[in-house]
C-alpha angles and dihedrals in degrees: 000000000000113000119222089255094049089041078057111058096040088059096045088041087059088055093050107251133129118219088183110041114192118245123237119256116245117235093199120115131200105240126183118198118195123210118220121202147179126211112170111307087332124093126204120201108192135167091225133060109249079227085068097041124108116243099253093049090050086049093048092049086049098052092046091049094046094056096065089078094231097091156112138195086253127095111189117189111238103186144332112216138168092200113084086197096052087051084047104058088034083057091045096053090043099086133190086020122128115231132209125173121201121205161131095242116077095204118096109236101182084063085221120136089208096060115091105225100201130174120262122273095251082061099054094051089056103048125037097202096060084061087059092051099043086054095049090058089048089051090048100041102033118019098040090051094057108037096259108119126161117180 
């Protein structure tokens, strides 16, 4: 048994016309592209380039990255890449350097213990704790390797 809908669109289809008309696929991807960047001893892997950041987020990067001890003033861009596993094997063969990785993921993708995950920056400004954690790991995984700790 046809039901009305379906006697419809028989009867509109033989006079050549489409009640559903299929969309369009979108060709769009979502691409992500990392920035990676040296300052000093220290590398910052973002998912923003520090040219698009807002002045308070580039102060707050700075500072973070300035109290590891290892840096400059200085933030040289490495490489921009669209490929995390480009950015991977770049990392692997770039030895004795600190890592940290700034996102909005908290999940560590490099699958590398040495590496600081931290949130994004967006993230530390908003909430003050995350500072705190994000100090303690500096203080675990820089600073206490080199000889540098500050309690």
């Amino acid at each position: 048994m046809l039901t009305p809908e379906v006697k419809t669109n028989l009867i509109l289809k033989e006079f050549g016309v489409d009640r559903y008309i299929q969309r369009p696929t979108s060709k769009k991807k979502l691409v992500n592209t990392y920035y990676l960047y040296q300052n000093g001893s220290i590398l910052t892997l973002l998912n923003k380039s520090i040219d698009q950041m807002d002045k308070d987020h580039f102060e707050m990067l700075n500072a973070i990255v300035l109290s590891t001890k290892k840096a400059s003033n200085d933030f040289n861009l490495i490489s921009e890449s669209e490929n995390f596993d480009e950015l991977k094997s770049l990392l692997a063969t770039l030895q004795n350097k600190d890592v940290i990785y700034f996102s909005d993921d908290n999940k560590n993708l490099l699958n590398d213990t040495n590496i600081i995950c931290a949130p994004s920056i967006s993230k530390l400004i908003k909430n003050p704790d995350l500072k705190k954690v994000l100090w303690n790991q500096i203080k675990e995984k820089i600073l206490k390797n080199n000889g540098n700790f500050i309690s």
